[in-house]
Tab-separated table of C-alpha atoms in Angstrom:
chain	number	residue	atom	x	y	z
A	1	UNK	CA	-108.292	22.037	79.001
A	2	UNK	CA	-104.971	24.061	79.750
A	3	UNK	CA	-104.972	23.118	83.269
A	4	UNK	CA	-102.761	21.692	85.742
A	5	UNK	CA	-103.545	18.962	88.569
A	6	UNK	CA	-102.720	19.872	91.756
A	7	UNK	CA	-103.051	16.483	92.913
A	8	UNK	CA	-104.087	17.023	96.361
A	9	UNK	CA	-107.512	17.431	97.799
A	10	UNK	CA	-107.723	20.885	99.528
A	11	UNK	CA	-111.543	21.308	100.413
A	12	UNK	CA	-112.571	22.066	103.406
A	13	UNK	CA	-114.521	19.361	103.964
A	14	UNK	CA	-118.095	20.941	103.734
A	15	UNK	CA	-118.469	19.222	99.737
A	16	UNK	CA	-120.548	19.645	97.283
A	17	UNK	CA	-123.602	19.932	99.010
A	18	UNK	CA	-122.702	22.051	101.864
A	19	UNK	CA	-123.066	25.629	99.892
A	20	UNK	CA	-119.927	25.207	97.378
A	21	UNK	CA	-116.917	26.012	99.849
A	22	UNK	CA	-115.106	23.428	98.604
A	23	UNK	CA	-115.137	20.235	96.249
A	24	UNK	CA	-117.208	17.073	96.650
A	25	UNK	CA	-116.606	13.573	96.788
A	26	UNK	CA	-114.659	12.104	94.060
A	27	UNK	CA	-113.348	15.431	93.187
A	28	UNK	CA	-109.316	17.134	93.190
A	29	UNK	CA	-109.327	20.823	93.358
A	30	UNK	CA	-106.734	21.773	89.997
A	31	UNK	CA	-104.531	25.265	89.508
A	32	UNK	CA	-105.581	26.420	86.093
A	33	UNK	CA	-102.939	28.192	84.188
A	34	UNK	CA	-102.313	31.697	84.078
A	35	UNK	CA	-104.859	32.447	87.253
A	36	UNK	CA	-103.542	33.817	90.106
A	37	UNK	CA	-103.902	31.591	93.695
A	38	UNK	CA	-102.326	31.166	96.564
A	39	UNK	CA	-100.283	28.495	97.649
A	40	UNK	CA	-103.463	27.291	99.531
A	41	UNK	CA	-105.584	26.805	96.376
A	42	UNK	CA	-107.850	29.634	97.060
A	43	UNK	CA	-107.940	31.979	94.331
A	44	UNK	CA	-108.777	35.649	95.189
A	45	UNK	CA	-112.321	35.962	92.665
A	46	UNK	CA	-113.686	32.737	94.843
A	47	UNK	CA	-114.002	30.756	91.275
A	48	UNK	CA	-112.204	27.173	91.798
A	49	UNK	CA	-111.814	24.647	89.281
A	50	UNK	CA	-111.482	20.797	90.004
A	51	UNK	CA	-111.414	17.520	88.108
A	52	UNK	CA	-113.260	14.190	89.101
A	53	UNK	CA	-110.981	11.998	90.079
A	54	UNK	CA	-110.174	9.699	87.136
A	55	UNK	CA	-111.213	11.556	84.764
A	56	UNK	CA	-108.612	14.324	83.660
A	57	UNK	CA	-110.901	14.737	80.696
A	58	UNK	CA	-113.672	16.393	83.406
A	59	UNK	CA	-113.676	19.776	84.385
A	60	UNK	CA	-116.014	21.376	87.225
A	61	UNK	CA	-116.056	25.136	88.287
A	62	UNK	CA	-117.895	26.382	91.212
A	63	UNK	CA	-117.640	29.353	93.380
A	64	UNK	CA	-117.053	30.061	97.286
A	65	UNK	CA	-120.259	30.538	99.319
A	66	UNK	CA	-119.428	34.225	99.469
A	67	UNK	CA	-118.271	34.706	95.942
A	68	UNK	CA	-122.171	33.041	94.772
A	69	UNK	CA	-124.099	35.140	97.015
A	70	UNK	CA	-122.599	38.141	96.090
A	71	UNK	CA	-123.161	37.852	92.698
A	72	UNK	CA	-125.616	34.900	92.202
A	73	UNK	CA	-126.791	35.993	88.881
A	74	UNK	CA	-123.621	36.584	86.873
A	75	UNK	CA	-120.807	34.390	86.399
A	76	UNK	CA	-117.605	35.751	84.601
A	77	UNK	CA	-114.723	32.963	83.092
A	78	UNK	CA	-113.291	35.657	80.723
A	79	UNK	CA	-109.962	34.320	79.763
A	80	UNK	CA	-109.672	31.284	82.062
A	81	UNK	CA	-107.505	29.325	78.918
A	82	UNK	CA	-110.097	26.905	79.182
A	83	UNK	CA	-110.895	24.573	75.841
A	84	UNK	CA	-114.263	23.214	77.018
A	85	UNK	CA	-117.293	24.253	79.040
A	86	UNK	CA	-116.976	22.987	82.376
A	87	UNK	CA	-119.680	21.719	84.366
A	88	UNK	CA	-121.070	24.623	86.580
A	89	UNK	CA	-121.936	23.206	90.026
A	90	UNK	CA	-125.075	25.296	92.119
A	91	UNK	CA	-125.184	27.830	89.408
A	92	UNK	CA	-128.675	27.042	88.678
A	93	UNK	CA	-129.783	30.922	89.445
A	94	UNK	CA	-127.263	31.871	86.893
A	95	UNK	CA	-128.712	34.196	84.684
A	96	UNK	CA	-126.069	36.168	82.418
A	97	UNK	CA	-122.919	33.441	81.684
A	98	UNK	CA	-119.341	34.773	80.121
A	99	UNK	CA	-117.143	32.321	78.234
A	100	UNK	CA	-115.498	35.199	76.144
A	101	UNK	CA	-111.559	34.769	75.166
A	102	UNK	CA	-110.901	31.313	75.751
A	103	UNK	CA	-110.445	28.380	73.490
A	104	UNK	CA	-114.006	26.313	73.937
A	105	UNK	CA	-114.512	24.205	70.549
A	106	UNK	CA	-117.762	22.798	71.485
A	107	UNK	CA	-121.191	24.050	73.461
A	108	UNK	CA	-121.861	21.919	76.098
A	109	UNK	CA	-122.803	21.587	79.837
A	110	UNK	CA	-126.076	24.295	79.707
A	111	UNK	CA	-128.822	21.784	80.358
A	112	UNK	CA	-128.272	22.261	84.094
A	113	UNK	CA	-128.785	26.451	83.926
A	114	UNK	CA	-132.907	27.019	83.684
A	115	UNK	CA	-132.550	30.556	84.364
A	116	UNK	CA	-130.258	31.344	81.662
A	117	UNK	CA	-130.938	34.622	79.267
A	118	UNK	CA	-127.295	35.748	78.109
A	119	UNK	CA	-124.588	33.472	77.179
A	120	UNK	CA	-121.371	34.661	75.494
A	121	UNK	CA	-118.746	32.581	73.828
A	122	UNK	CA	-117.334	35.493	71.615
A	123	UNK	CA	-113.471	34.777	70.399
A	124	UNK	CA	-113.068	30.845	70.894
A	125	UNK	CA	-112.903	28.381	69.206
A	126	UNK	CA	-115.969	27.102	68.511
A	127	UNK	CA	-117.412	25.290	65.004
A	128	UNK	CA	-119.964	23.899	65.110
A	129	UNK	CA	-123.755	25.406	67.183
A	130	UNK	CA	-124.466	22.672	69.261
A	131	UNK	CA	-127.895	20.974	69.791
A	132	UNK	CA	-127.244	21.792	73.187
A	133	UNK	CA	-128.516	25.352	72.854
A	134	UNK	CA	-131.719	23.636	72.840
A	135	UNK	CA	-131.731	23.290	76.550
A	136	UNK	CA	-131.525	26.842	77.178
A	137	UNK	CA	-135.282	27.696	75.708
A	138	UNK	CA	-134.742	31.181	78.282
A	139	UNK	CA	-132.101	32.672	76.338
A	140	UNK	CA	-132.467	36.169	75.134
A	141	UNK	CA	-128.970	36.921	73.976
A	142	UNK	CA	-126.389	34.693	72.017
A	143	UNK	CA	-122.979	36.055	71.518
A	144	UNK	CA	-120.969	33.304	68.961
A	145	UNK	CA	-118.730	36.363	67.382
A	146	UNK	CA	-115.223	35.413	66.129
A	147	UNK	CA	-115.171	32.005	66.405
A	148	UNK	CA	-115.150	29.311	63.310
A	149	UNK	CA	-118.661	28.514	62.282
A	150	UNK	CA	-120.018	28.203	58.955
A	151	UNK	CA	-123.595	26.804	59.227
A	152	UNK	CA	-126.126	28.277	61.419
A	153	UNK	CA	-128.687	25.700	63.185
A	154	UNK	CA	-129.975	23.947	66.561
A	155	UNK	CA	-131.590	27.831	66.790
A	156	UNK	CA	-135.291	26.135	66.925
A	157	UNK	CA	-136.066	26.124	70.585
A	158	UNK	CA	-134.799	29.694	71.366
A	159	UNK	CA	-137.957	31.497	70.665
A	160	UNK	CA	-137.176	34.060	72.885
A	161	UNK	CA	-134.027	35.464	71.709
A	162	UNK	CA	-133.588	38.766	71.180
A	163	UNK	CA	-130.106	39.340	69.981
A	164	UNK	CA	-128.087	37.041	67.896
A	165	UNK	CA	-124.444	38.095	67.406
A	166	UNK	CA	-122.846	35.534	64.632
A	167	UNK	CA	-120.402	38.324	63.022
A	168	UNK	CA	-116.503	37.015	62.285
A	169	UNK	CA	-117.076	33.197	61.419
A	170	UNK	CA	-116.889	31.576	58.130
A	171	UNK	CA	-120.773	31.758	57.497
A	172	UNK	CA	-122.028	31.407	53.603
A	173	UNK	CA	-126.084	31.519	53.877
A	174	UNK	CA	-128.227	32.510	56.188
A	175	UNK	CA	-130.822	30.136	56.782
A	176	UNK	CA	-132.647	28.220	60.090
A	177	UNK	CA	-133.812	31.521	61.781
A	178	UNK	CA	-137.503	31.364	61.160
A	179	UNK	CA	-138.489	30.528	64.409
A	180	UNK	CA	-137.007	33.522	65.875
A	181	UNK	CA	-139.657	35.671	65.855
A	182	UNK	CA	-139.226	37.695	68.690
A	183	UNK	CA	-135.466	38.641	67.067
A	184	UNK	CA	-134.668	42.323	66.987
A	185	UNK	CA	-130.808	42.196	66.301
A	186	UNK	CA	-129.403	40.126	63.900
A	187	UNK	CA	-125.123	40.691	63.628
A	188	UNK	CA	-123.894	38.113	60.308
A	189	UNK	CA	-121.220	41.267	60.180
A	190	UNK	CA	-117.764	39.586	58.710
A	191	UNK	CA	-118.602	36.416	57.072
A	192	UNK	CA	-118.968	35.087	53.436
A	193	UNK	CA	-122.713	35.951	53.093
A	194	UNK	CA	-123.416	36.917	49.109
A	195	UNK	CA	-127.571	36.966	49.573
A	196	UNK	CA	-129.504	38.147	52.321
A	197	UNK	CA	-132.354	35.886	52.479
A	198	UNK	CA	-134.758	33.645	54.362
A	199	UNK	CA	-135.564	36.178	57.135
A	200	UNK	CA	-139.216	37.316	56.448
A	201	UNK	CA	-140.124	35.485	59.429
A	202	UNK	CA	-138.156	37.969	61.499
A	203	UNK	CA	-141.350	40.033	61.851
A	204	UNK	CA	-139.217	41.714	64.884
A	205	UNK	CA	-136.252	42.737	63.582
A	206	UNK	CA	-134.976	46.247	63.935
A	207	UNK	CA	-131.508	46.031	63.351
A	208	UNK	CA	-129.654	44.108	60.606
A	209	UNK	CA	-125.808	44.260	60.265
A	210	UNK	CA	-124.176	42.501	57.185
A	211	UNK	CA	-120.812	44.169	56.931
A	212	UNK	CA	-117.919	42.969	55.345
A	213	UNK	CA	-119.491	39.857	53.497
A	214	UNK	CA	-119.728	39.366	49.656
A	215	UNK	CA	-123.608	40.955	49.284
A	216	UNK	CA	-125.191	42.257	45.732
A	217	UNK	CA	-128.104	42.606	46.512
A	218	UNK	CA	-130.234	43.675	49.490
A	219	UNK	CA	-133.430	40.735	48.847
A	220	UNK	CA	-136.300	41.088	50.624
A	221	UNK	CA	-135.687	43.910	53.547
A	222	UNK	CA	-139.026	45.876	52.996
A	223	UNK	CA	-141.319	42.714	54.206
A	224	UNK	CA	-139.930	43.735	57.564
A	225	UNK	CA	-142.188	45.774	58.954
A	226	UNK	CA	-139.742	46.398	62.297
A	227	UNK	CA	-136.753	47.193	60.312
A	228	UNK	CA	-134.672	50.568	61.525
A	229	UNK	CA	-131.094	49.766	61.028
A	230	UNK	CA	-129.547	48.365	57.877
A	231	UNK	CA	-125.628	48.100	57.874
A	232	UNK	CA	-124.572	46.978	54.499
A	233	UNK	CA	-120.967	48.805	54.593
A	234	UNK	CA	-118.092	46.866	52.320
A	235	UNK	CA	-120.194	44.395	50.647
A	236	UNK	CA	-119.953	44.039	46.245
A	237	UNK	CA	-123.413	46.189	45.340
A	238	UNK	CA	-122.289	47.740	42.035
A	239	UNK	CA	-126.086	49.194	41.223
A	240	UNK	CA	-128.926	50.653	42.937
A	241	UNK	CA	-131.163	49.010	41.319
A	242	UNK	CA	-130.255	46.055	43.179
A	243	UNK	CA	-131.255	47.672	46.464
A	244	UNK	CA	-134.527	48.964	45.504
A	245	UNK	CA	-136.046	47.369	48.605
A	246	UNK	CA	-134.439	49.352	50.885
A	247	UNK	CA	-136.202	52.322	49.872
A	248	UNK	CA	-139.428	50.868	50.467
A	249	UNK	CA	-138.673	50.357	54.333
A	250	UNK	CA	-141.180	52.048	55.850
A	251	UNK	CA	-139.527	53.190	59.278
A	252	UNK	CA	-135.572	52.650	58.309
A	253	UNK	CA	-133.470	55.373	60.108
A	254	UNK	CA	-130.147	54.257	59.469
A	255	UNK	CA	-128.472	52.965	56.813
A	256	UNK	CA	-125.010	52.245	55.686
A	257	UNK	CA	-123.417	51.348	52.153
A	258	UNK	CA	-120.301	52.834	52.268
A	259	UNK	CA	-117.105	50.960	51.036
A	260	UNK	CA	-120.060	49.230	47.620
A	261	UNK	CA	-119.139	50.435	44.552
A	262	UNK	CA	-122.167	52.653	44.453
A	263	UNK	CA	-121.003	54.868	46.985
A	264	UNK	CA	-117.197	55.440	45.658
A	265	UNK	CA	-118.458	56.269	42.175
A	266	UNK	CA	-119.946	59.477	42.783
A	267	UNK	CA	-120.191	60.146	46.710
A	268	UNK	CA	-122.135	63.411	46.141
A	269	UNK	CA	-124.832	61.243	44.097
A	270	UNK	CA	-124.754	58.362	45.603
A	271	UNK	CA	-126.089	60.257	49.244
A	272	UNK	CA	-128.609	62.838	47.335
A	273	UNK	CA	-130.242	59.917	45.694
A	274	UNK	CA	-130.109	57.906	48.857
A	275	UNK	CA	-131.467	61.134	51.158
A	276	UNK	CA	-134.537	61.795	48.216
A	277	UNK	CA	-134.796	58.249	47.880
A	278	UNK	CA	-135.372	57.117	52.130
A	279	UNK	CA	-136.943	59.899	53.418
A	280	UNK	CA	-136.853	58.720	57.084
A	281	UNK	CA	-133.342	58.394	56.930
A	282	UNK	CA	-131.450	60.125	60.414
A	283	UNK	CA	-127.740	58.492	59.800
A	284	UNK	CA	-126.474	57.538	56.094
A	285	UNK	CA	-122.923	55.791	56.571
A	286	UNK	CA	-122.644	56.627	60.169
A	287	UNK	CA	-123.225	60.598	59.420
A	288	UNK	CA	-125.816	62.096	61.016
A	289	UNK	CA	-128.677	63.803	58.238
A	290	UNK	CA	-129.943	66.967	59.102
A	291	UNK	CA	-132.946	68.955	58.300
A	292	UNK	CA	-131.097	71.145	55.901
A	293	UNK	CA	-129.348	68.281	53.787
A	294	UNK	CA	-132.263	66.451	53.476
A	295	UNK	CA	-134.021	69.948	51.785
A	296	UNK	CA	-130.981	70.390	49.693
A	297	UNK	CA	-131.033	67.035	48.802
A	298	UNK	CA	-134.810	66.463	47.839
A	299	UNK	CA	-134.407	70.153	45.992
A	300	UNK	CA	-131.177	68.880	44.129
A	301	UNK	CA	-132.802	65.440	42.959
A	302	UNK	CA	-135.772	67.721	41.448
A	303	UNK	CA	-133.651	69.676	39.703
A	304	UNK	CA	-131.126	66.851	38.069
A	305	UNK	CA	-134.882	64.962	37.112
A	306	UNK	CA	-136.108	67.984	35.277
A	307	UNK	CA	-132.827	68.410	33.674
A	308	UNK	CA	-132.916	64.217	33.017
A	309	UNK	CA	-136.356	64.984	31.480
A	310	UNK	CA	-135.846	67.983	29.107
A	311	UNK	CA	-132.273	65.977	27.586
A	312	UNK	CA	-134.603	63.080	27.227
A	313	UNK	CA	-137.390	65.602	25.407
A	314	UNK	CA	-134.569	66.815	23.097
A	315	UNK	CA	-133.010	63.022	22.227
A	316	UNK	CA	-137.143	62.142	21.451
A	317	UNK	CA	-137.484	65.055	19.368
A	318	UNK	CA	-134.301	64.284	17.776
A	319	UNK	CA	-135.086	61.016	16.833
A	320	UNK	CA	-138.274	61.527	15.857
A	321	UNK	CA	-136.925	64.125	13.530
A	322	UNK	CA	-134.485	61.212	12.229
A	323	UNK	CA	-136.809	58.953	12.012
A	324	UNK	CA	-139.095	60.898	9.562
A	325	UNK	CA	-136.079	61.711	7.776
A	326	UNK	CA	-135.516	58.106	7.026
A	327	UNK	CA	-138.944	57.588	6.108
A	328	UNK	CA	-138.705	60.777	3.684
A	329	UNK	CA	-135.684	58.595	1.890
A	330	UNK	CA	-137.215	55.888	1.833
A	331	UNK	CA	-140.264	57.188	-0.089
A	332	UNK	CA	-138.348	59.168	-2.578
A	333	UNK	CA	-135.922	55.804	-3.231
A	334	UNK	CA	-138.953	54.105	-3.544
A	335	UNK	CA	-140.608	56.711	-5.950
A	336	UNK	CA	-137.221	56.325	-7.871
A	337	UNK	CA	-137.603	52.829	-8.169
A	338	UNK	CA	-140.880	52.801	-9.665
A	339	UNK	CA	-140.321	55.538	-11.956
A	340	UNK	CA	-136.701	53.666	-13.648
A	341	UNK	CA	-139.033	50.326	-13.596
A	342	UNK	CA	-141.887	52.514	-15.504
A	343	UNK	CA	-139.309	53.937	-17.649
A	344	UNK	CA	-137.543	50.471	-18.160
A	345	UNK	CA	-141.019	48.919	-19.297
A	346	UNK	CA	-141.696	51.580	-22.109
């Protein structure tokens, strides 16, 4: 990690075991880069950082007595410039853990948190989801956003989550989410999805948000009977034919499809169709649908179908007319024909 050794052992002698106030046997407290301390080694949050000794590959963060019990559930190392997870020492109460802004590359060192329900490692640098997200069965909320991950797995044991937040990361399918069953949010905004699929065991589900990924087609949305929230903005879906399922969610009150080419061809049409189309619809696109626009939508839709229907009356009678005009020819060229063969026989 980005760290520098101090070299000298400043604890104050109570070690590991004596309520975190200062390292334990075997260990060198370290100055980590960029974070203010003192020239005493005690930085102001209570949050030191310390190495075992011989092993500058090891890195072990723990907090002052104080610091823990003032905020034993939550531990914050936002932008600590650190490239690994650290061993946490007492932190077993820990229940909501920030790694956000850093440069971690690998998931490690949770097997030691039991209480564990929110763990965020958004912006580093991470590729590949660890099997070591196994060992945190209690999590509720995963936050893996802008980091460098293209397969999505080791997501088996964590029944329980509730939110999973993969958006910015190099991600191509969606797969290996059936277990989650008690998933309501679902964030693949920002990666290189073109299907959505293999997600009709996410009975739960309520919000889905596939922005900015390669999409053509919505699949099969409507056998989610929790579904409310469908963000579909700046994907390639050309026709709505290839998002019929979407208006056969039952409950869906937002949607977006803005920036698809459906929606630049003819704005106007594009949101009466969608309005007549999703009648439970409160937001299209991030606009809020009122009573009124709904009314003039439904009425307008009526209006275009019994003007589609009376064009398509006139272009049947038309053709029929041309067709029995072609059959008239046909039976006079044909009476022609006979009568010249008659006439040719005499």
């Amino acid at each position: 990690c980005d760290l520098e050794v101090d070299g000298a052992y400043h604890g104050n002698g109570k070690g590991d075991r004596g309520g975190g106030g200062g390292p334990g046997n075997g260990m060198v407290l370290i100055r980590q880069a960029g974070a203010g301390v003192d020239p005493g080694l005690n930085p102001a949050d209570g949050i030191f950082f310390a190495q075992y000794k011989g092993r500058p590959d090891s890195l072990v963060v723990y907090r002052s007595a104080a610091e823990r019990s003032s905020n034993p559930e939550r531990l914050n190392l936002d932008r600590r410039h650190l490239t690994c997870c650290p061993i946490l020492k007492h932190e077993d109460r820990v229940r909501l853990l920030n790694y956000q802004n850093n440069y971690i590359e690998n998931i490690a060192q949770l097997h030691n948190l039991p209480n564990l329900i929110f763990l965020d490692l958004y912006n580093n640098c991470i590729e590949v989801m660890s099997s070591e997200l196994g060992s945190v069965p209690t999590l509720r909320v995963l936050m893996l956003g802008k980091n460098r991950i293209r397969v999505i797995q080791n997501l088996d044991l964590l029944t329980k989550l509730d939110v999973l937040d993969l958006h910015s990361n190099l991600i191509t399918k969606v797969e290996a989410l059936d277990s989650l069953t008690e998933l309501r949010v679902l964030n693949l905004a920002g990666n290189q999805i073109s299907k959505v699929e293999k997600i009709t065991n996410l009975q739960s589900l309520t919000e889905l948000n596939v922005r900015r990924n390669r999409i053509d087609q919505a699949g099969d949305l409507h056998l989610l009977p929790s579904l409310q929230r469908v963000f579909m903005s700046n994907n390639n879906v050309s026709e709505f034919s290839k998002v019929q399922t979407l208006f056969k969610i039952k409950f869906l009150m937002e949607l977006s499809l803005d920036g698809n080419i459906i929606a630049s061809e003819d704005p106007v049409a594009y949101r009466r169709k969608l309005l007549d189309q999703v009648r439970s619809l409160r937001h299209l696109d991030l606009k809020r649908v009122t009573d009124q626009e709904r009314r003039s939508a439904i009425s307008e839709s009526r209006r275009f179908e019994e003007i589609r229907k009376q064009h398509d009356a006139v272009a049947d009678s038309a053709e029929q007319k041309r067709r029995l005009t072609q059959e008239r020819r046909a039976a006079i060229e044909s009476a022609e024909r006979k009568w010249l063969e008659e006439k040719a026989a005499m």
